[in-house]
Amino acid sequence: MASQILAGTHREAIRAGRAASPGNRRLVAAWLFASFAMIVLMVGIGGYVQNEDAGLSIMVWQPISGVIPPLTHAAWERMFALYKTIPQYRLHNPNMDLAGFKAIFWPEYIHRMWGRLLGIVFGAPLVWFWLTGRLERRLRPWLALLFVLGGLQGLVGWYMVSSGFEPGHVVVTPWRLSLHYCFAVLLCLAVFWTGLVVLRPVPAPVPRARWLRALVIASIAVTALTVVAGTFLSGTRAYLVHNHFPLMEGHLIPPDYAALHPFWRNWFANKAAVQWDHRLLGTLTALITLITVVAGIRAELPARARDAFLAMGALVLLQYVLGVTTLVSKILDIGLVHQMNAVLLLAAALWALFELRGAR
Amino acid sequence: MRPEGDRLVGNWLLLICAMIFGMVMGGGHARTIGAGFAVLVWRPFLGFIPPLSHAAWEHLFGLYKQTSQFRLVHPGMTLAQFQALFWPMFLDRVWGRVMGVVFAVPLAVFWWRGRIGNRLALWLLALFGAGAIEAVMGWYMVKTAFIPGVTTIPPAWLAPHFILAMLILGAMLWTALTIKRPLPEPIAGAAHLRPWLNASIGLIILTIGAGALVAATNAITVFNTFPLMDGRFVPHGFYALHPAWLNFIDNKATVQFDHRILATLTAVTVLITAVMGLRAPLSPKGRDAFLILAGFVSLQYILGMTALLSAMPEIGYVHELNAVLLLASAITARHSLRGALPARAAIAMKELAS
């Protein structure tokens, strides 16, 4: 009995040693960063589905059997017949033929398949790392939780899509779109942060950087708020109006800002107000982030921390330019890049925060 | 030149740089409001006296009435409207004279008192000569007003006029910085930044020239879309004029396209340079030069885009001024790296010392 316990402890000790070895840490971190990259791409694919108005084309939710697309003409007709029952078809696409339906089916199908692939790319190594003792003890429940949340995101996606089938709706509701996007971003950033912690678990002390960390946290907060506002802009299609910059049809504040009652509804449902909010928040984010970046680059920091601030500065500038460009050009593909870049910007800010973990 | 640096002489030249910037402000403002052809006399010494009598005003207005700009664009202009155009242009010219005095008088005194050596004095005299050439060139540019059919400043005059101003400013700034700090500081591991800064400076000047063509042809009024030009990468009517080279000077579409391409190339190059500088092992002060460079170039691109999309000449004017600041910041960064050494040379020097 005692020897068994001893052997068990011994095995546990070997496993802990293996989990903590630098080579293993790099391996686990690489897996997490690959998952992160795949989620960023997923955000792009999701944006493409939205741009193509393809989100409502698959009216079934079959997590496993949905892998198989319609293979026969009859199967296609069944899928198409389902689509024909919803208002989007009747009001927007009454003349759509089967070829037109296939064109909106495939983007949504690929979006869902990418999600399944992500489940495998995240899940399979998770099991293998777990069984071979490559995961530190404290990481195991956390990573399992992330996996479950990833599955939940699929369900949230379906919850969003199903809102578009309701009578009187031709697109999904902005609230659920926002939920789906924000959930994705949170998951993505959680995976990214975990990867950083796995790579370098012990923070190095950074003297006199507390104030800088506070600035980074402020940047992250205002960026997150802007992202939420951006999801409502996207959900209400508010990019279709006021395609001017810096003014909105000659006005600093659009005259129909308070068109809806009660007043708070303007922030979520009034295109002009939603766009104005995102412009204002975007500008605030750019300013606060740039101040943070300048402060970070001018401070006495380790080279890696400075790189994090550089990345943050580059991405925030790119983000602003992409946002303005989307608005004035109405090229939705640029908006898609803007959506993906928002995630990268938040990740860069988290990286800067990570480098300042040891701030004193 | 004093080896420890001469603050007074250096600051005097920096003042001249600031005054050149003021000249750009005045000239750019005059151009933005369309006052380029308002003062049609050339009296280098006594021209600082404004018209004092009604007859003098009528004489000047009469000269303006001979221009095609008056006949074709403003046939109903009154004397009061003419005066509103006259004053900004007049002030810009007076500013140039003041600058000449602020440059020439201290130069003579410093030289006479031996505070600056013959070599430096001759160099500064050459810069003074360049300023005089700039003024003469400005007059010939304005004189095109009398050519029948010419209703705005010709691009082929405006661009060289602006480029020469930038070259004078660059030379003046470099001279001022060198006088303030004559001995280059050795900086280890920064030599690779110098060619990048050289390329940045060259590209900035080239883009400024293209920008002057945009301003002169009033190309801000067309293709107010970004990133494409009315849905096309190469705009419609790119080769509308004959002979072909004329398109690169006088065709709005071509000139705007060139400026877009050059500006993007410049922005990318300068940003790469700035990032490399910020990542290099420089002192915090040395790093600041690159931070400022990155700030100005980002602002410049955004201002340019905004000017184009909003078609607001006022933003274009700010864009023009910011271009000068961008050039100055690139030159300052380059100057701070005169003593840059490759990393290997620095290691060898350390070994020699120990």
mmCIF file of C-alpha atoms in Angstrom, chain A:
data_model
loop_
_atom_site.group_PDB
_atom_site.id
_atom_site.type_symbol
_atom_site.label_atom_id
_atom_site.label_comp_id
_atom_site.label_asym_id
_atom_site.label_seq_id
_atom_site.Cartn_x
_atom_site.Cartn_y
_atom_site.Cartn_z
ATOM 1 C CA MET A 1 0.000 0.000 0.000
ATOM 2 C CA ALA A 2 2.685 2.421 1.109
ATOM 3 C CA SER A 3 4.805 1.490 -1.847
ATOM 4 C CA GLN A 4 1.856 2.089 -4.142
ATOM 5 C CA ILE A 5 1.395 5.595 -2.732
ATOM 6 C CA LEU A 6 5.103 6.194 -3.041
ATOM 7 C CA ALA A 7 5.054 4.999 -6.631
ATOM 8 C CA GLY A 8 2.080 7.227 -7.314
ATOM 9 C CA THR A 9 3.788 10.263 -5.841
ATOM 10 C CA HIS A 10 6.905 9.407 -7.783
ATOM 11 C CA ARG A 11 4.944 9.209 -11.004
ATOM 12 C CA GLU A 12 3.253 12.508 -10.199
ATOM 13 C CA ALA A 13 6.645 14.101 -9.560
ATOM 14 C CA ILE A 14 7.972 12.883 -12.911
ATOM 15 C CA ARG A 15 4.885 14.224 -14.608
ATOM 16 C CA ALA A 16 5.220 17.603 -12.908
ATOM 17 C CA GLY A 17 8.814 17.749 -14.072
ATOM 18 C CA ARG A 18 7.826 16.917 -17.616
ATOM 19 C CA ALA A 19 4.997 19.465 -17.613
ATOM 20 C CA ALA A 20 7.338 22.198 -16.415
ATOM 21 C CA SER A 21 10.176 21.514 -18.865
ATOM 22 C CA PRO A 22 10.816 24.380 -21.319
ATOM 23 C CA GLY A 23 10.393 22.171 -24.382
ATOM 24 C CA ASN A 24 7.015 20.980 -23.186
ATOM 25 C CA ARG A 25 5.920 24.499 -22.331
ATOM 26 C CA ARG A 26 6.761 25.642 -25.824
ATOM 27 C CA LEU A 27 4.805 22.730 -27.279
ATOM 28 C CA VAL A 28 1.677 23.416 -25.217
ATOM 29 C CA ALA A 29 1.940 27.157 -25.907
ATOM 30 C CA ALA A 30 2.295 26.526 -29.652
ATOM 31 C CA TRP A 31 -0.901 24.481 -29.534
ATOM 32 C CA LEU A 32 -2.711 27.296 -27.723
ATOM 33 C CA PHE A 33 -1.429 29.969 -30.105
ATOM 34 C CA ALA A 34 -2.475 27.835 -33.084
ATOM 35 C CA SER A 35 -5.955 27.594 -31.558
ATOM 36 C CA PHE A 36 -5.895 31.372 -31.066
ATOM 37 C CA ALA A 37 -5.033 31.909 -34.732
ATOM 38 C CA MET A 38 -7.816 29.578 -35.775
ATOM 39 C CA ILE A 39 -10.339 31.514 -33.690
ATOM 40 C CA VAL A 40 -9.189 34.793 -35.271
ATOM 41 C CA LEU A 41 -9.764 33.219 -38.683
ATOM 42 C CA MET A 42 -13.130 31.992 -37.430
ATOM 43 C CA VAL A 43 -14.044 35.601 -36.676
ATOM 44 C CA GLY A 44 -13.155 36.452 -40.264
ATOM 45 C CA ILE A 45 -15.209 33.602 -41.672
ATOM 46 C CA GLY A 46 -18.142 34.641 -39.492
ATOM 47 C CA GLY A 47 -17.842 38.188 -40.805
ATOM 48 C CA TYR A 48 -17.847 36.839 -44.342
ATOM 49 C CA VAL A 49 -21.030 34.854 -43.656
ATOM 50 C CA GLN A 50 -22.634 38.035 -42.395
ATOM 51 C CA ASN A 51 -21.440 40.082 -45.382
ATOM 52 C CA GLU A 52 -22.868 37.496 -47.767
ATOM 53 C CA ASP A 53 -26.158 37.417 -45.846
ATOM 54 C CA ALA A 54 -25.632 33.677 -45.610
ATOM 55 C CA GLY A 55 -26.161 33.121 -41.901
ATOM 56 C CA LEU A 56 -29.738 31.859 -42.143
ATOM 57 C CA SER A 57 -29.172 29.317 -44.911
ATOM 58 C CA ILE A 58 -28.799 26.213 -42.704
ATOM 59 C CA MET A 59 -31.913 25.888 -40.613
ATOM 60 C CA VAL A 60 -30.924 22.808 -38.691
ATOM 61 C CA TRP A 61 -28.492 22.357 -35.843
ATOM 62 C CA GLN A 62 -26.822 18.974 -36.008
ATOM 63 C CA PRO A 63 -23.490 19.179 -34.234
ATOM 64 C CA ILE A 64 -22.362 15.737 -35.410
ATOM 65 C CA SER A 65 -24.354 14.704 -38.474
ATOM 66 C CA GLY A 66 -24.229 18.242 -39.872
ATOM 67 C CA VAL A 67 -20.722 17.403 -41.075
ATOM 68 C CA ILE A 68 -22.282 15.839 -44.150
ATOM 69 C CA PRO A 69 -23.566 18.453 -46.590
ATOM 70 C CA PRO A 70 -26.590 17.686 -48.805
ATOM 71 C CA LEU A 71 -25.392 15.014 -51.220
ATOM 72 C CA THR A 72 -28.399 14.443 -53.425
ATOM 73 C CA HIS A 73 -30.649 16.776 -55.299
ATOM 74 C CA ALA A 74 -33.472 15.759 -53.005
ATOM 75 C CA ALA A 75 -31.400 16.655 -49.944
ATOM 76 C CA TRP A 76 -30.652 20.066 -51.435
ATOM 77 C CA GLU A 77 -34.302 20.600 -52.184
ATOM 78 C CA ARG A 78 -35.164 19.710 -48.591
ATOM 79 C CA MET A 79 -32.670 22.278 -47.282
ATOM 80 C CA PHE A 80 -33.894 24.910 -49.721
ATOM 81 C CA ALA A 81 -37.528 24.176 -48.832
ATOM 82 C CA LEU A 82 -36.714 24.896 -45.176
ATOM 83 C CA TYR A 83 -35.148 28.199 -46.150
ATOM 84 C CA LYS A 84 -38.214 29.086 -48.200
ATOM 85 C CA THR A 85 -40.327 29.097 -45.044
ATOM 86 C CA ILE A 86 -38.613 32.097 -43.439
ATOM 87 C CA PRO A 87 -39.273 35.806 -43.979
ATOM 88 C CA GLN A 88 -35.743 36.445 -45.284
ATOM 89 C CA TYR A 89 -36.509 34.325 -48.330
ATOM 90 C CA ARG A 90 -39.962 35.782 -48.889
ATOM 91 C CA LEU A 91 -38.980 39.419 -48.402
ATOM 92 C CA HIS A 92 -35.365 39.570 -49.588
ATOM 93 C CA ASN A 93 -34.786 36.679 -51.960
ATOM 94 C CA PRO A 94 -38.176 35.684 -53.427
ATOM 95 C CA ASN A 95 -36.565 34.899 -56.796
ATOM 96 C CA MET A 96 -33.693 32.830 -55.454
ATOM 97 C CA ASP A 97 -33.059 29.551 -57.269
ATOM 98 C CA LEU A 98 -31.217 26.487 -55.992
ATOM 99 C CA ALA A 99 -27.862 27.761 -57.307
ATOM 100 C CA GLY A 100 -28.408 31.027 -55.427
ATOM 101 C CA PHE A 101 -29.249 29.058 -52.302
ATOM 102 C CA LYS A 102 -26.089 26.963 -52.619
ATOM 103 C CA ALA A 103 -24.063 30.181 -52.818
ATOM 104 C CA ILE A 104 -25.299 31.219 -49.383
ATOM 105 C CA PHE A 105 -25.233 27.672 -48.015
ATOM 106 C CA TRP A 106 -21.513 27.062 -48.441
ATOM 107 C CA PRO A 107 -20.149 30.031 -46.429
ATOM 108 C CA GLU A 108 -22.340 29.088 -43.455
ATOM 109 C CA TYR A 109 -21.393 25.437 -43.849
ATOM 110 C CA ILE A 110 -17.685 26.292 -43.861
ATOM 111 C CA HIS A 111 -18.160 28.501 -40.806
ATOM 112 C CA ARG A 112 -19.701 25.600 -38.918
ATOM 113 C CA MET A 113 -17.123 23.105 -40.193
ATOM 114 C CA TRP A 114 -14.314 25.388 -39.097
ATOM 115 C CA GLY A 115 -15.892 25.360 -35.641
ATOM 116 C CA ARG A 116 -15.897 21.566 -35.609
ATOM 117 C CA LEU A 117 -12.293 21.492 -36.796
ATOM 118 C CA LEU A 118 -11.419 23.914 -34.025
ATOM 119 C CA GLY A 119 -13.062 21.554 -31.552
ATOM 120 C CA ILE A 120 -10.799 18.747 -32.763
ATOM 121 C CA VAL A 121 -7.644 20.880 -32.943
ATOM 122 C CA PHE A 122 -8.294 22.050 -29.401
ATOM 123 C CA GLY A 123 -9.826 18.881 -27.979
ATOM 124 C CA ALA A 124 -7.576 16.098 -29.296
ATOM 125 C CA PRO A 125 -4.248 17.557 -28.108
ATOM 126 C CA LEU A 126 -5.945 18.473 -24.830
ATOM 127 C CA VAL A 127 -6.732 14.813 -24.173
ATOM 128 C CA TRP A 128 -3.296 13.688 -25.303
ATOM 129 C CA PHE A 129 -1.428 16.310 -23.247
ATOM 130 C CA TRP A 130 -3.572 15.454 -20.256
ATOM 131 C CA LEU A 131 -2.968 11.702 -20.488
ATOM 132 C CA THR A 132 0.778 12.050 -21.053
ATOM 133 C CA GLY A 133 1.142 14.415 -18.136
ATOM 134 C CA ARG A 134 2.184 17.409 -20.182
ATOM 135 C CA LEU A 135 -0.290 19.730 -18.493
ATOM 136 C CA GLU A 136 0.329 21.315 -15.148
ATOM 137 C CA ARG A 137 -2.239 20.415 -12.556
ATOM 138 C CA ARG A 138 -3.747 23.921 -12.300
ATOM 139 C CA LEU A 139 -4.161 24.138 -16.082
ATOM 140 C CA ARG A 140 -6.275 21.008 -16.519
ATOM 141 C CA PRO A 141 -9.677 22.208 -15.239
ATOM 142 C CA TRP A 142 -9.157 25.595 -16.900
ATOM 143 C CA LEU A 143 -8.452 24.099 -20.320
ATOM 144 C CA ALA A 144 -11.348 21.682 -19.960
ATOM 145 C CA LEU A 145 -13.566 24.674 -19.174
ATOM 146 C CA LEU A 146 -12.307 26.475 -22.295
ATOM 147 C CA PHE A 147 -13.183 23.416 -24.365
ATOM 148 C CA VAL A 148 -16.702 23.325 -22.947
ATOM 149 C CA LEU A 149 -17.106 27.062 -23.538
ATOM 150 C CA GLY A 150 -16.008 26.522 -27.136
ATOM 151 C CA GLY A 151 -18.838 24.042 -27.542
ATOM 152 C CA LEU A 152 -21.161 26.506 -25.887
ATOM 153 C CA GLN A 153 -20.145 29.113 -28.490
ATOM 154 C CA GLY A 154 -21.520 26.772 -31.156
ATOM 155 C CA LEU A 155 -24.800 26.729 -29.265
ATOM 156 C CA VAL A 156 -24.733 30.529 -28.921
ATOM 157 C CA GLY A 157 -24.266 30.678 -32.693
ATOM 158 C CA TRP A 158 -27.374 28.573 -33.200
ATOM 159 C CA TYR A 159 -29.254 30.714 -30.658
ATOM 160 C CA MET A 160 -28.291 33.738 -32.757
ATOM 161 C CA VAL A 161 -29.190 32.158 -36.092
ATOM 162 C CA SER A 162 -32.567 30.991 -34.816
ATOM 163 C CA SER A 163 -33.502 34.595 -34.041
ATOM 164 C CA GLY A 164 -33.436 35.301 -37.764
ATOM 165 C CA PHE A 165 -36.197 32.758 -38.446
ATOM 166 C CA GLU A 166 -38.795 34.579 -36.346
ATOM 167 C CA PRO A 167 -41.753 36.183 -38.075
ATOM 168 C CA GLY A 168 -40.958 39.761 -39.017
ATOM 169 C CA HIS A 169 -37.185 39.189 -38.992
ATOM 170 C CA VAL A 170 -35.005 39.127 -42.083
ATOM 171 C CA VAL A 171 -31.672 39.084 -40.253
ATOM 172 C CA VAL A 172 -30.486 37.950 -36.837
ATOM 173 C CA THR A 173 -31.079 40.328 -33.931
ATOM 174 C CA PRO A 174 -28.185 42.668 -33.122
ATOM 175 C CA TRP A 175 -28.243 41.584 -29.464
ATOM 176 C CA ARG A 176 -27.567 37.963 -30.277
ATOM 177 C CA LEU A 177 -24.987 38.864 -32.914
ATOM 178 C CA SER A 178 -23.201 40.929 -30.305
ATOM 179 C CA LEU A 179 -23.337 38.063 -27.835
ATOM 180 C CA HIS A 180 -21.910 35.622 -30.376
ATOM 181 C CA TYR A 181 -19.053 37.946 -31.362
ATOM 182 C CA CYS A 182 -18.163 39.010 -27.830
ATOM 183 C CA PHE A 183 -18.182 35.430 -26.619
ATOM 184 C CA ALA A 184 -15.806 34.496 -29.435
ATOM 185 C CA VAL A 185 -13.471 37.349 -28.558
ATOM 186 C CA LEU A 186 -13.446 36.426 -24.886
ATOM 187 C CA LEU A 187 -12.635 32.802 -25.676
ATOM 188 C CA CYS A 188 -9.956 33.826 -28.130
ATOM 189 C CA LEU A 189 -8.279 36.118 -25.624
ATOM 190 C CA ALA A 190 -8.529 33.528 -22.837
ATOM 191 C CA VAL A 191 -6.707 31.024 -25.053
ATOM 192 C CA PHE A 192 -4.098 33.648 -25.957
ATOM 193 C CA TRP A 193 -3.459 34.634 -22.347
ATOM 194 C CA THR A 194 -3.215 30.988 -21.296
ATOM 195 C CA GLY A 195 -0.629 30.449 -24.016
ATOM 196 C CA LEU A 196 1.433 33.348 -22.687
ATOM 197 C CA VAL A 197 1.257 32.063 -19.127
ATOM 198 C CA VAL A 198 2.260 28.564 -20.210
ATOM 199 C CA LEU A 199 5.211 29.975 -22.137
ATOM 200 C CA ARG A 200 6.509 32.152 -19.305
ATOM 201 C CA PRO A 201 4.863 31.222 -15.987
ATOM 202 C CA VAL A 202 7.043 33.348 -13.702
ATOM 203 C CA PRO A 203 6.749 37.108 -14.131
ATOM 204 C CA ALA A 204 10.000 39.054 -14.157
ATOM 205 C CA PRO A 205 9.903 42.136 -11.930
ATOM 206 C CA VAL A 206 9.451 45.408 -13.851
ATOM 207 C CA PRO A 207 10.279 48.348 -11.609
ATOM 208 C CA ARG A 208 8.253 51.585 -11.666
ATOM 209 C CA ALA A 209 5.653 50.358 -14.127
ATOM 210 C CA ARG A 210 2.456 50.274 -12.057
ATOM 211 C CA TRP A 211 1.104 53.447 -13.666
ATOM 212 C CA LEU A 212 1.847 52.004 -17.085
ATOM 213 C CA ARG A 213 -0.074 48.865 -16.247
ATOM 214 C CA ALA A 214 -3.006 51.033 -15.193
ATOM 215 C CA LEU A 215 -2.853 52.759 -18.588
ATOM 216 C CA VAL A 216 -2.824 49.420 -20.389
ATOM 217 C CA ILE A 217 -5.856 48.277 -18.403
ATOM 218 C CA ALA A 218 -7.637 51.519 -19.305
ATOM 219 C CA SER A 219 -6.818 50.921 -22.999
ATOM 220 C CA ILE A 220 -8.162 47.389 -22.820
ATOM 221 C CA ALA A 221 -11.359 48.567 -21.134
ATOM 222 C CA VAL A 222 -12.108 51.293 -23.675
ATOM 223 C CA THR A 223 -11.155 49.002 -26.575
ATOM 224 C CA ALA A 224 -13.547 46.346 -25.276
ATOM 225 C CA LEU A 225 -16.324 48.908 -25.036
ATOM 226 C CA THR A 226 -15.636 50.006 -28.613
ATOM 227 C CA VAL A 227 -15.757 46.401 -29.763
ATOM 228 C CA VAL A 228 -19.181 45.958 -28.171
ATOM 229 C CA ALA A 229 -20.383 49.152 -29.866
ATOM 230 C CA GLY A 230 -18.928 47.834 -33.120
ATOM 231 C CA THR A 231 -20.966 44.642 -32.878
ATOM 232 C CA PHE A 232 -24.144 46.706 -32.714
ATOM 233 C CA LEU A 233 -22.966 48.781 -35.663
ATOM 234 C CA SER A 234 -22.481 45.574 -37.590
ATOM 235 C CA GLY A 235 -25.725 44.037 -36.354
ATOM 236 C CA THR A 236 -27.878 47.028 -37.264
ATOM 237 C CA ARG A 237 -26.062 47.489 -40.605
ATOM 238 C CA ALA A 238 -25.268 51.031 -39.497
ATOM 239 C CA TYR A 239 -22.349 51.133 -41.940
ATOM 240 C CA LEU A 240 -24.863 51.788 -44.705
ATOM 241 C CA VAL A 241 -25.580 55.345 -43.561
ATOM 242 C CA HIS A 242 -23.504 58.505 -43.111
ATOM 243 C CA ASN A 243 -20.585 57.306 -45.236
ATOM 244 C CA HIS A 244 -18.593 60.432 -44.594
ATOM 245 C CA PHE A 245 -15.643 61.253 -42.448
ATOM 246 C CA PRO A 246 -14.946 63.091 -40.190
ATOM 247 C CA LEU A 247 -18.439 64.629 -40.202
ATOM 248 C CA MET A 248 -21.726 62.751 -40.594
ATOM 249 C CA GLU A 249 -23.438 64.436 -43.576
ATOM 250 C CA GLY A 250 -22.036 67.748 -42.386
ATOM 251 C CA HIS A 251 -23.015 67.251 -38.731
ATOM 252 C CA LEU A 252 -20.772 66.448 -35.801
ATOM 253 C CA ILE A 253 -23.731 64.770 -34.080
ATOM 254 C CA PRO A 254 -26.365 63.390 -36.438
ATOM 255 C CA PRO A 255 -29.709 65.227 -36.060
ATOM 256 C CA ASP A 256 -31.674 61.972 -35.730
ATOM 257 C CA TYR A 257 -29.562 60.718 -32.822
ATOM 258 C CA ALA A 258 -32.521 60.554 -30.433
ATOM 259 C CA ALA A 259 -35.161 59.341 -32.894
ATOM 260 C CA LEU A 260 -36.226 56.322 -30.802
ATOM 261 C CA HIS A 261 -37.962 56.182 -27.417
ATOM 262 C CA PRO A 262 -37.034 55.398 -24.738
ATOM 263 C CA PHE A 263 -33.702 57.132 -25.263
ATOM 264 C CA TRP A 264 -31.428 54.165 -24.464
ATOM 265 C CA ARG A 265 -32.846 52.223 -27.397
ATOM 266 C CA ASN A 266 -30.981 54.579 -29.735
ATOM 267 C CA TRP A 267 -27.711 53.052 -28.566
ATOM 268 C CA PHE A 268 -28.706 49.640 -29.848
ATOM 269 C CA ALA A 269 -31.222 50.123 -32.641
ATOM 270 C CA ASN A 270 -30.787 53.580 -34.219
ATOM 271 C CA LYS A 271 -28.259 53.387 -37.047
ATOM 272 C CA ALA A 272 -27.154 57.008 -36.802
ATOM 273 C CA ALA A 273 -26.725 56.841 -33.025
ATOM 274 C CA VAL A 274 -25.013 53.450 -33.100
ATOM 275 C CA GLN A 275 -22.556 54.677 -35.717
ATOM 276 C CA TRP A 276 -21.873 57.898 -33.851
ATOM 277 C CA ASP A 277 -21.196 55.978 -30.634
ATOM 278 C CA HIS A 278 -18.742 53.704 -32.399
ATOM 279 C CA ARG A 279 -16.989 56.678 -34.013
ATOM 280 C CA LEU A 280 -16.658 58.452 -30.684
ATOM 281 C CA LEU A 281 -15.527 55.349 -28.813
ATOM 282 C CA GLY A 282 -13.173 54.399 -31.630
ATOM 283 C CA THR A 283 -11.544 57.811 -31.514
ATOM 284 C CA LEU A 284 -11.291 57.660 -27.722
ATOM 285 C CA THR A 285 -9.763 54.191 -27.953
ATOM 286 C CA ALA A 286 -7.249 55.349 -30.519
ATOM 287 C CA LEU A 287 -6.237 58.325 -28.374
ATOM 288 C CA ILE A 288 -5.990 56.439 -25.075
ATOM 289 C CA THR A 289 -4.192 53.517 -26.675
ATOM 290 C CA LEU A 290 -1.749 55.798 -28.472
ATOM 291 C CA ILE A 291 -0.999 57.656 -25.248
ATOM 292 C CA THR A 292 -0.394 54.295 -23.582
ATOM 293 C CA VAL A 293 1.846 53.173 -26.430
ATOM 294 C CA VAL A 294 3.922 56.344 -26.365
ATOM 295 C CA ALA A 295 4.264 56.061 -22.585
ATOM 296 C CA GLY A 296 5.227 52.393 -22.905
ATOM 297 C CA ILE A 297 7.828 52.974 -25.578
ATOM 298 C CA ARG A 298 9.377 55.872 -23.694
ATOM 299 C CA ALA A 299 9.554 53.960 -20.403
ATOM 300 C CA GLU A 300 12.593 51.913 -19.406
ATOM 301 C CA LEU A 301 11.236 48.459 -20.209
ATOM 302 C CA PRO A 302 12.689 45.134 -21.323
ATOM 303 C CA ALA A 303 12.908 44.791 -25.117
ATOM 304 C CA ARG A 304 10.022 42.321 -25.227
ATOM 305 C CA ALA A 305 7.656 44.643 -23.401
ATOM 306 C CA ARG A 306 8.550 47.420 -25.800
ATOM 307 C CA ASP A 307 7.721 45.130 -28.703
ATOM 308 C CA ALA A 308 4.296 44.523 -27.189
ATOM 309 C CA PHE A 309 3.657 48.262 -27.102
ATOM 310 C CA LEU A 310 4.880 48.610 -30.679
ATOM 311 C CA ALA A 311 2.460 45.930 -31.811
ATOM 312 C CA MET A 312 -0.315 47.656 -29.918
ATOM 313 C CA GLY A 313 0.490 50.991 -31.565
ATOM 314 C CA ALA A 314 0.652 49.521 -35.050
ATOM 315 C CA LEU A 315 -2.601 47.612 -34.666
ATOM 316 C CA VAL A 316 -4.539 50.533 -33.207
ATOM 317 C CA LEU A 317 -3.501 52.794 -36.083
ATOM 318 C CA LEU A 318 -4.344 50.112 -38.595
ATOM 319 C CA GLN A 319 -7.664 49.576 -36.850
ATOM 320 C CA TYR A 320 -8.618 53.226 -37.089
ATOM 321 C CA VAL A 321 -7.628 53.454 -40.742
ATOM 322 C CA LEU A 322 -9.525 50.254 -41.512
ATOM 323 C CA GLY A 323 -12.596 51.562 -39.724
ATOM 324 C CA VAL A 324 -12.639 54.863 -41.571
ATOM 325 C CA THR A 325 -11.905 53.112 -44.855
ATOM 326 C CA THR A 326 -14.780 50.666 -44.387
ATOM 327 C CA LEU A 327 -17.137 53.478 -43.621
ATOM 328 C CA VAL A 328 -16.298 55.725 -46.522
ATOM 329 C CA SER A 329 -15.775 53.000 -49.110
ATOM 330 C CA LYS A 330 -18.688 50.767 -48.012
ATOM 331 C CA ILE A 331 -16.442 47.836 -48.986
ATOM 332 C CA LEU A 332 -17.640 45.234 -46.484
ATOM 333 C CA ASP A 333 -14.580 43.024 -46.994
ATOM 334 C CA ILE A 334 -12.533 45.764 -45.352
ATOM 335 C CA GLY A 335 -15.005 45.740 -42.470
ATOM 336 C CA LEU A 336 -14.286 42.051 -42.118
ATOM 337 C CA VAL A 337 -10.564 42.738 -41.749
ATOM 338 C CA HIS A 338 -11.490 45.502 -39.267
ATOM 339 C CA GLN A 339 -13.400 42.900 -37.217
ATOM 340 C CA MET A 340 -10.469 40.507 -37.185
ATOM 341 C CA ASN A 341 -7.993 43.250 -36.417
ATOM 342 C CA ALA A 342 -10.059 44.244 -33.367
ATOM 343 C CA VAL A 343 -9.271 40.843 -31.868
ATOM 344 C CA LEU A 344 -5.578 41.235 -32.688
ATOM 345 C CA LEU A 345 -5.554 44.692 -31.110
ATOM 346 C CA LEU A 346 -7.036 43.350 -27.889
ATOM 347 C CA ALA A 347 -4.547 40.475 -27.960
ATOM 348 C CA ALA A 348 -1.642 42.917 -28.370
ATOM 349 C CA ALA A 349 -2.923 44.959 -25.423
ATOM 350 C CA LEU A 350 -3.170 41.780 -23.353
ATOM 351 C CA TRP A 351 0.373 40.922 -24.367
ATOM 352 C CA ALA A 352 1.525 44.324 -23.088
ATOM 353 C CA LEU A 353 -0.375 43.675 -19.870
ATOM 354 C CA PHE A 354 1.257 40.257 -19.631
ATOM 355 C CA GLU A 355 4.730 41.764 -19.990
ATOM 356 C CA LEU A 356 3.897 44.104 -17.102
ATOM 357 C CA ARG A 357 2.650 41.355 -14.782
ATOM 358 C CA GLY A 358 5.699 41.915 -12.589
ATOM 359 C CA ALA A 359 5.135 45.677 -12.384
ATOM 360 C CA ARG A 360 6.303 47.087 -9.063
#
